mmCIF file of C-alpha atoms in Angstrom:
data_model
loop_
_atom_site.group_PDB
_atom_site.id
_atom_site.type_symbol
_atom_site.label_atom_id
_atom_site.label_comp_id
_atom_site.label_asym_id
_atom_site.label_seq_id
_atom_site.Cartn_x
_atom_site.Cartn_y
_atom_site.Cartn_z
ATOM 1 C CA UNK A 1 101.105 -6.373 18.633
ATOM 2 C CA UNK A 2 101.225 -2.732 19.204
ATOM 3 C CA UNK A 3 98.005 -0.720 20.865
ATOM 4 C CA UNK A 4 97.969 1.223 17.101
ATOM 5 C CA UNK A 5 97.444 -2.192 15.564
ATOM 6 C CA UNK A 6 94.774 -3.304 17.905
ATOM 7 C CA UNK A 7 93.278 0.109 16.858
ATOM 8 C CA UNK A 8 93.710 -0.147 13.041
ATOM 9 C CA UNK A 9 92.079 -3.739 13.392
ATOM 10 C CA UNK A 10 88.951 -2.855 15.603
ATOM 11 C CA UNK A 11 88.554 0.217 13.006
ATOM 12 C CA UNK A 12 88.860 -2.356 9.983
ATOM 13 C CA UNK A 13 86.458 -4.936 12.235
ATOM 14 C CA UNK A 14 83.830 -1.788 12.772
ATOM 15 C CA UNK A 15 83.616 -0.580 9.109
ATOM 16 C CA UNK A 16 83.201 -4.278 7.936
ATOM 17 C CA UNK A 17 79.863 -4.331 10.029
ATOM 18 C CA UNK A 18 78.900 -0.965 9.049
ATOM 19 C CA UNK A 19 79.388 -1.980 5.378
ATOM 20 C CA UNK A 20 77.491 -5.025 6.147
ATOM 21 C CA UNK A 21 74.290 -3.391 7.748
ATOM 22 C CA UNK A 22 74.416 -0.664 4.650
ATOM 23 C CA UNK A 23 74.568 -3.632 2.135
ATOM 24 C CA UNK A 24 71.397 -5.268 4.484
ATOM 25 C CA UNK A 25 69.648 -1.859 4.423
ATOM 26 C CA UNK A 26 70.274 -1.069 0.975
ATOM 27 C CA UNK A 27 68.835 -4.785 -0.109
ATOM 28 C CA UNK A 28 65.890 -4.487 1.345
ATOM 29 C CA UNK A 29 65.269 -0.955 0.118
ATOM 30 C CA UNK A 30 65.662 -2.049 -3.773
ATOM 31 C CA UNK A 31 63.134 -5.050 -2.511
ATOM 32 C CA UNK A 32 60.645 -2.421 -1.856
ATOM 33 C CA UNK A 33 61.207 -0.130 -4.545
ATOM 34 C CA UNK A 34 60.563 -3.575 -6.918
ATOM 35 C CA UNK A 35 57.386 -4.461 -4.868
ATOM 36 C CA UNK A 36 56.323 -0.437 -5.192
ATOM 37 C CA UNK A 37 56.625 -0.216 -8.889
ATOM 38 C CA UNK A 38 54.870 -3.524 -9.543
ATOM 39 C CA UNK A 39 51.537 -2.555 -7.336
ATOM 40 C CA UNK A 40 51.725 0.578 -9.634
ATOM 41 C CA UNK A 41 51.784 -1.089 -12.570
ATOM 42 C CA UNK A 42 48.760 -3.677 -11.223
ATOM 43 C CA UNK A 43 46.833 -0.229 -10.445
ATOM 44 C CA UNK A 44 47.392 1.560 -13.662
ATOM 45 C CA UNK A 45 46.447 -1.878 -15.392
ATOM 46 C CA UNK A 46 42.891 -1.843 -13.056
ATOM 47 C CA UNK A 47 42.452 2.064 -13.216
ATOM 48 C CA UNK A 48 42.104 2.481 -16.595
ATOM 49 C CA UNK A 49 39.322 0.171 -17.663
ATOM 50 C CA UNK A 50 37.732 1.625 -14.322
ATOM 51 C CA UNK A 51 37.883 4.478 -15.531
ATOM 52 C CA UNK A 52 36.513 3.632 -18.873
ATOM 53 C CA UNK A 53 33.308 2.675 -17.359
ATOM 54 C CA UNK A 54 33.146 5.525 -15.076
ATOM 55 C CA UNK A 55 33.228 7.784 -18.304
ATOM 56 C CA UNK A 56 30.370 5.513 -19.851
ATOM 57 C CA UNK A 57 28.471 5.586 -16.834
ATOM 58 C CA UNK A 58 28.511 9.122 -16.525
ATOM 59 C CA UNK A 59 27.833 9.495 -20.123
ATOM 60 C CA UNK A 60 24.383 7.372 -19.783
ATOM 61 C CA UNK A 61 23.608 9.512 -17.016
ATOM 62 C CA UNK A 62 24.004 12.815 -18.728
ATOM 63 C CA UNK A 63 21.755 11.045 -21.451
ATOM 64 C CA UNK A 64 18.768 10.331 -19.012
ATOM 65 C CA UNK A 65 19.356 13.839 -17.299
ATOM 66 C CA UNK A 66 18.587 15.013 -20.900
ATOM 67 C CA UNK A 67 15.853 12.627 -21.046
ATOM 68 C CA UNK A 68 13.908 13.557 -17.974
ATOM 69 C CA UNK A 69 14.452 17.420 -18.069
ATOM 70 C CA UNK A 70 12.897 17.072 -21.506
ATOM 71 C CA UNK A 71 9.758 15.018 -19.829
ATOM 72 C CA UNK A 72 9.755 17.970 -17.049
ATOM 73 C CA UNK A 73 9.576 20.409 -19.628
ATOM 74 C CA UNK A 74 6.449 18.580 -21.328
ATOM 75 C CA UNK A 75 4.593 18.082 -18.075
ATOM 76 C CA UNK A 76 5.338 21.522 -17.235
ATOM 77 C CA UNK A 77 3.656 22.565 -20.714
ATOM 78 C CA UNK A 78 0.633 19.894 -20.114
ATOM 79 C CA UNK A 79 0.193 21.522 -16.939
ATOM 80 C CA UNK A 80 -0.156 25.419 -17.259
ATOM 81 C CA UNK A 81 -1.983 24.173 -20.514
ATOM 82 C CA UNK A 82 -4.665 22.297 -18.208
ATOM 83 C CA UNK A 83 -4.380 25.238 -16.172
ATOM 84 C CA UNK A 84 -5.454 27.480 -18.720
ATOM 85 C CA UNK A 85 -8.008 25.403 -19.505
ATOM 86 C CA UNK A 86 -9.632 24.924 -16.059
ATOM 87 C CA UNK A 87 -9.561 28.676 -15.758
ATOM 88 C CA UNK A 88 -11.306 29.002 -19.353
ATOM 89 C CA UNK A 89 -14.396 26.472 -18.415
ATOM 90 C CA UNK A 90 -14.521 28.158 -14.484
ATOM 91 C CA UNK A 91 -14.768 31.645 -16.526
ATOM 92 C CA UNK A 92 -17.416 30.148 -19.286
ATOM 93 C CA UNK A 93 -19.915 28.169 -17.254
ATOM 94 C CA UNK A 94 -18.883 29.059 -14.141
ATOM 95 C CA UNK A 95 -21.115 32.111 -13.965
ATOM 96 C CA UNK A 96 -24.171 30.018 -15.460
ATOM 97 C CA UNK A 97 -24.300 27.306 -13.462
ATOM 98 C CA UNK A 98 -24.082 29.275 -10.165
ATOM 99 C CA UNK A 99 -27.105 30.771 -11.751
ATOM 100 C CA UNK A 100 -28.822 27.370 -12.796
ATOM 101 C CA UNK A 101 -28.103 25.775 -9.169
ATOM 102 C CA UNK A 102 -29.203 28.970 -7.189
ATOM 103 C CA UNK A 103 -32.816 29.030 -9.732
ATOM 104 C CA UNK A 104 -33.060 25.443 -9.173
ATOM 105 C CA UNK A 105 -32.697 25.575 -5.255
ATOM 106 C CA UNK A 106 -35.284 28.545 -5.380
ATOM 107 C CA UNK A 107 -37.599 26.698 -7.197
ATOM 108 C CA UNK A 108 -37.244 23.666 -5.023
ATOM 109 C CA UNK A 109 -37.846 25.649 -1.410
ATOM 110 C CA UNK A 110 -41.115 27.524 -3.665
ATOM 111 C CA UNK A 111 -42.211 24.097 -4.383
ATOM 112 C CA UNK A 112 -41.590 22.291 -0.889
ATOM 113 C CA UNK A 113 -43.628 25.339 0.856
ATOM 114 C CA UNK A 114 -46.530 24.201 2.058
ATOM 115 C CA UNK A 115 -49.859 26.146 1.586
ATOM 116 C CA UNK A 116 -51.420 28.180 4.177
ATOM 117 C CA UNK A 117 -51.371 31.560 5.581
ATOM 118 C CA UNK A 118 -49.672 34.585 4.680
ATOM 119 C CA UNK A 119 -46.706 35.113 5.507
ATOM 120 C CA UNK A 120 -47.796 39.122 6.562
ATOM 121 C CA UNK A 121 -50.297 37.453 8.783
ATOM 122 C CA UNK A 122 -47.822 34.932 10.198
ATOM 123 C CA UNK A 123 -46.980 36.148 13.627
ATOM 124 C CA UNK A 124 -43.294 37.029 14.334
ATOM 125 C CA UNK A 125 -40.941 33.972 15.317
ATOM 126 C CA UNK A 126 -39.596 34.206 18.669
ATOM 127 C CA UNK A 127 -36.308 34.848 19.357
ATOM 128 C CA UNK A 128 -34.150 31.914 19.321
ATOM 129 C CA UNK A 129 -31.750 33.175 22.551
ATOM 130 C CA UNK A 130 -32.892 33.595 25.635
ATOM 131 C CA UNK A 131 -31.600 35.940 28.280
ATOM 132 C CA UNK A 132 -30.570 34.734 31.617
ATOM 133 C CA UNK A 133 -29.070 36.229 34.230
ATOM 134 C CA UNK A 134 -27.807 38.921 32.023
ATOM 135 C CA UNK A 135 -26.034 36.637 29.416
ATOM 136 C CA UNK A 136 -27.807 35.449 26.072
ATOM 137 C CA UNK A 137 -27.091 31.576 25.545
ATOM 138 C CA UNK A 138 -27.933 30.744 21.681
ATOM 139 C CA UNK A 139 -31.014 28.157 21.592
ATOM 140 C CA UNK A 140 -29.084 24.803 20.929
ATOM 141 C CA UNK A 141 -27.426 25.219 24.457
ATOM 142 C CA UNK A 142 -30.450 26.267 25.969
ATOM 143 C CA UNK A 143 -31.996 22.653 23.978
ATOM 144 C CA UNK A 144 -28.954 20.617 25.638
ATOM 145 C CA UNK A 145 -30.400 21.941 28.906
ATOM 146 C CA UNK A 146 -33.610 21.232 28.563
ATOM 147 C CA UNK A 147 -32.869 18.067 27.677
ATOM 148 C CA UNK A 148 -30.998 17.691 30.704
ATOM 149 C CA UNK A 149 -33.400 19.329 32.646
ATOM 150 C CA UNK A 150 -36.120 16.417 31.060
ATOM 151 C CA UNK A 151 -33.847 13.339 32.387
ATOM 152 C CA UNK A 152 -33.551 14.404 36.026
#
């Protein structure tokens, strides 16, 4: 054998083996492609009923949207109706009734007086601050001290 036939028949031995790895490769590739379009088809198959419900769902909720904007709408109606109202009775006895209580309370402190002098003759009240050591101290502090003043 001649070195060009040793050549031709590591060539021939060389593209066999390619050929053989592309066949390998090109096996396993359709394998994939199968396995691809089948978990596509199993998703479409699941999507669509998903889907389906999803639209219903979102149906029902644009129903009770409707539903509770139309309650919001009533209580907003309820309230500035009350509102109006409260405003109308505050306005319409209102006025009186400050009137009624305030006569009421008068009478009461007339009535609770007791009877004796004058009140012209009554001498003046003293003052209920005292002065000391050039500061005025309003009486209930000047009480607490006192008392203080009492225990020691």
């Amino acid at each position: 054998m001649s070195g060009g036939e040793v050549a031709g028949i590591l060539v021939a031995v060389f593209w066999a083996i390619l050929v053989s790895f592309l066949a390998v490769a090109l096996a396993r590739l359709a394998q994939t492609l199968r396995a691809t379009t089948k978990l596509v088809a199993d998703v479409t198959e699941q999507a669509v009923p998903l889907l389906t419900d999803a639209s219903s769902a979102v149906r029902s909720a644009q129903t009770q949207i409707d539903r509770v904007d139309a309650i919001a709408s009533d209580v907003q109606e309820v309230t500035s109706n009350a509102s109006a109202l409260s405003s109308t009775v505050a306005s319409t006895f209102g006025g009186p009734l400050v009137k009624v209580a305030a006569f009421g309370y008068g009478v009461r402190r007339a009535i609770s007086r007791k009877p004796g002098p004058e009140v012209k003759d009554m001498p003046a009240k003293p003052s209920r601050r005292t002065v000391i050591v050039g500061r005025t101290v309003p009486s209930a502090r000047q009480r607490k001290r006192d008392n203080r003043n009492k225990r020691d």
